[in-house]
Tab-separated table of C-alpha atoms in Angstrom:
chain	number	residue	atom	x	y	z
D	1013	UNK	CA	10.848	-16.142	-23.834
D	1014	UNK	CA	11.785	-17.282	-20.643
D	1015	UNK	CA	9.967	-16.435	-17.140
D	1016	UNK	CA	11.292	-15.734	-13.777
D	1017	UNK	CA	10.213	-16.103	-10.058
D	1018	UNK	CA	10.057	-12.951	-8.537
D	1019	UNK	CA	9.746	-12.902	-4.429
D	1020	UNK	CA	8.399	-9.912	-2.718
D	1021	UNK	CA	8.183	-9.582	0.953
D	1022	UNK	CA	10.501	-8.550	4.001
D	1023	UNK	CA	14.286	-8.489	3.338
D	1024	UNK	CA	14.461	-11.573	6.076
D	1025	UNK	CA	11.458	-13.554	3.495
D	1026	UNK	CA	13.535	-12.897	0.368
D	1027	UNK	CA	16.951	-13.451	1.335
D	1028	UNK	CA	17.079	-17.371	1.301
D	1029	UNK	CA	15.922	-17.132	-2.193
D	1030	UNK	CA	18.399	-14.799	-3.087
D	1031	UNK	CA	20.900	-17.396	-1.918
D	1032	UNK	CA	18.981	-19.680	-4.087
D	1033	UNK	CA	19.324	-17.569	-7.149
D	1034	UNK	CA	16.400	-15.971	-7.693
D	1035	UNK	CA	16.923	-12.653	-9.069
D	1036	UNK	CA	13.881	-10.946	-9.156
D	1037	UNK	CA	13.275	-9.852	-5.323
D	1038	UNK	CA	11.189	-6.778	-3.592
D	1039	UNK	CA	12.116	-6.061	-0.260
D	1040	UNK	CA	9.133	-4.381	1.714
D	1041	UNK	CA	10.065	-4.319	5.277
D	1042	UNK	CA	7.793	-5.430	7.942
D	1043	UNK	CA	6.668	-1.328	9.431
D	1044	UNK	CA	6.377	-0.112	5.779
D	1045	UNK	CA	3.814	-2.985	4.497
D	1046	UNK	CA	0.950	-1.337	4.219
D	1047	UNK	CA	2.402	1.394	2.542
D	1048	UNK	CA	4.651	-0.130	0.172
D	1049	UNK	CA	3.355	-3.847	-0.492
D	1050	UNK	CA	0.688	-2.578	-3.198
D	1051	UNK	CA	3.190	-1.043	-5.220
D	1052	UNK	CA	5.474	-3.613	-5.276
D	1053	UNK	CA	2.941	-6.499	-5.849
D	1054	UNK	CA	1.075	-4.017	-8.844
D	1055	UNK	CA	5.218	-3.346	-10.544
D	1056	UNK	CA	5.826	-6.999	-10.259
D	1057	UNK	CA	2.661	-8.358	-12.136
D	1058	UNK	CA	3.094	-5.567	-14.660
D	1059	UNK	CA	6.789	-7.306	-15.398
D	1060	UNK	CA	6.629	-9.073	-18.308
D	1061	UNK	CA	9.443	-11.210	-17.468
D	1062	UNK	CA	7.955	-12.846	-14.502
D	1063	UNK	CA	6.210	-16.038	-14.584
D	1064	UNK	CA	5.647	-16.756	-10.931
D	1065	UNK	CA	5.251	-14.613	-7.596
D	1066	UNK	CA	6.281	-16.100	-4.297
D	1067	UNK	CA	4.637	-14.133	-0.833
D	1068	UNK	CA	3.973	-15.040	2.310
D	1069	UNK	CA	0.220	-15.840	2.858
D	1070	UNK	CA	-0.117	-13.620	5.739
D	1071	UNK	CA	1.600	-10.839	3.538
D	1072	UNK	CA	-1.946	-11.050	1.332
D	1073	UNK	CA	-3.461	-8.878	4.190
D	1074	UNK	CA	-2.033	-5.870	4.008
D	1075	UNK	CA	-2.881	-5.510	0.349
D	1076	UNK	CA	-5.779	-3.132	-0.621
D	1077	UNK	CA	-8.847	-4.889	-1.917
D	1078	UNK	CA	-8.200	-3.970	-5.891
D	1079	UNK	CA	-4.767	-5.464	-5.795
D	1080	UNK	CA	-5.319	-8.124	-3.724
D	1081	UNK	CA	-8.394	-9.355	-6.080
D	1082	UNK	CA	-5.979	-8.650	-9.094
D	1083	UNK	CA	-3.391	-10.529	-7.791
D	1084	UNK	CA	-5.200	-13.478	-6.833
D	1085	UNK	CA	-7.217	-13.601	-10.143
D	1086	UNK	CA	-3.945	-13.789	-12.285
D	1087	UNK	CA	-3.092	-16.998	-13.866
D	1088	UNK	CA	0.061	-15.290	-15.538
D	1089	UNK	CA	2.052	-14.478	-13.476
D	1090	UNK	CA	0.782	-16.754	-10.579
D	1091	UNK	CA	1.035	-16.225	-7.372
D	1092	UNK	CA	2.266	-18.978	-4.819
D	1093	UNK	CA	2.023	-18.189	-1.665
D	1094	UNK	CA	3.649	-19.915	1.394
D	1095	UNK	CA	3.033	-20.170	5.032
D	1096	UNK	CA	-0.892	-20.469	5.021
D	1097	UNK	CA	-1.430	-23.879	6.521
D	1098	UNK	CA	-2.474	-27.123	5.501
D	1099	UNK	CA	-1.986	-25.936	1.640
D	1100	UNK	CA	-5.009	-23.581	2.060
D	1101	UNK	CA	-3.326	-21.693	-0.982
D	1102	UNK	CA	-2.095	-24.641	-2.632
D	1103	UNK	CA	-5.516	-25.924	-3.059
D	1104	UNK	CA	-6.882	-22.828	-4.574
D	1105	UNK	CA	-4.264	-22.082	-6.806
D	1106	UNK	CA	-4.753	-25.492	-8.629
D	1107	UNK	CA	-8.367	-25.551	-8.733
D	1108	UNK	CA	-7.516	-21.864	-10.769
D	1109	UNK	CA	-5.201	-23.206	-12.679
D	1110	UNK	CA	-6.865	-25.876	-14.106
D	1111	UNK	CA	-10.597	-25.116	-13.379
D	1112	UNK	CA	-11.968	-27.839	-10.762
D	1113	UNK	CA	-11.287	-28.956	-7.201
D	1114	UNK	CA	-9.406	-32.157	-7.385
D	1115	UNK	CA	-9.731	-32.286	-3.664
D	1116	UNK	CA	-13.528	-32.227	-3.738
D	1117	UNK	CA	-14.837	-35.846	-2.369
D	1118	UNK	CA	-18.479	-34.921	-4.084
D	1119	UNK	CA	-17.069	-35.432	-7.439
């Protein structure tokens, strides 16, 4: 079975992958974030049909605590996360994914 991105975040965030084809897309405006955002993130990691979830870094802080430790914790689907600097999240998500920090000099 094949796996799709999914992209949750404000309408202006997912548009451009819209336009890119990705299908799978939860619009949460900005003023309704903290409201909404958990819900979306919890439906979307529940789909079985999604092997990667794109957010905005930033967008990680209006999660709760349960379902922001859930959703950073999953290795399927993963979460990629753009926007953070440097690849802050980049660097995390591979040390995750396969276990150590390729970045770390002491090794």
């Amino acid at each position: 079975m094949s796996q799709e991105i999914a992209v949750i975040g404000s309408p202006e965030f997912t548009t451009g992958f819209r336009l890119a084809g990705v299908r799978k897309c939860e619009n949460v405006p900005e003023d309704e974030k903290d409201e909404r955002l958990d819900e979306a993130v919890e439906e979307t990691l529940a789909d079985d049909g999604v092997g990667i979830v794109v957010m905005l870094d930033e967008d990680l802080e209006h999660l709760s605590r349960t379902v922001r430790r859930d959703v950073e914790g999953s290795v399927e689907p993963v979460l990629v996360t753009l926007g953070g600097g440097a690849g802050s999240g980049l660097r995390e998500q591979i040390k995750r994914a396969i276990g150590i920090d390729l970045m770390d000099e002491d090794e």
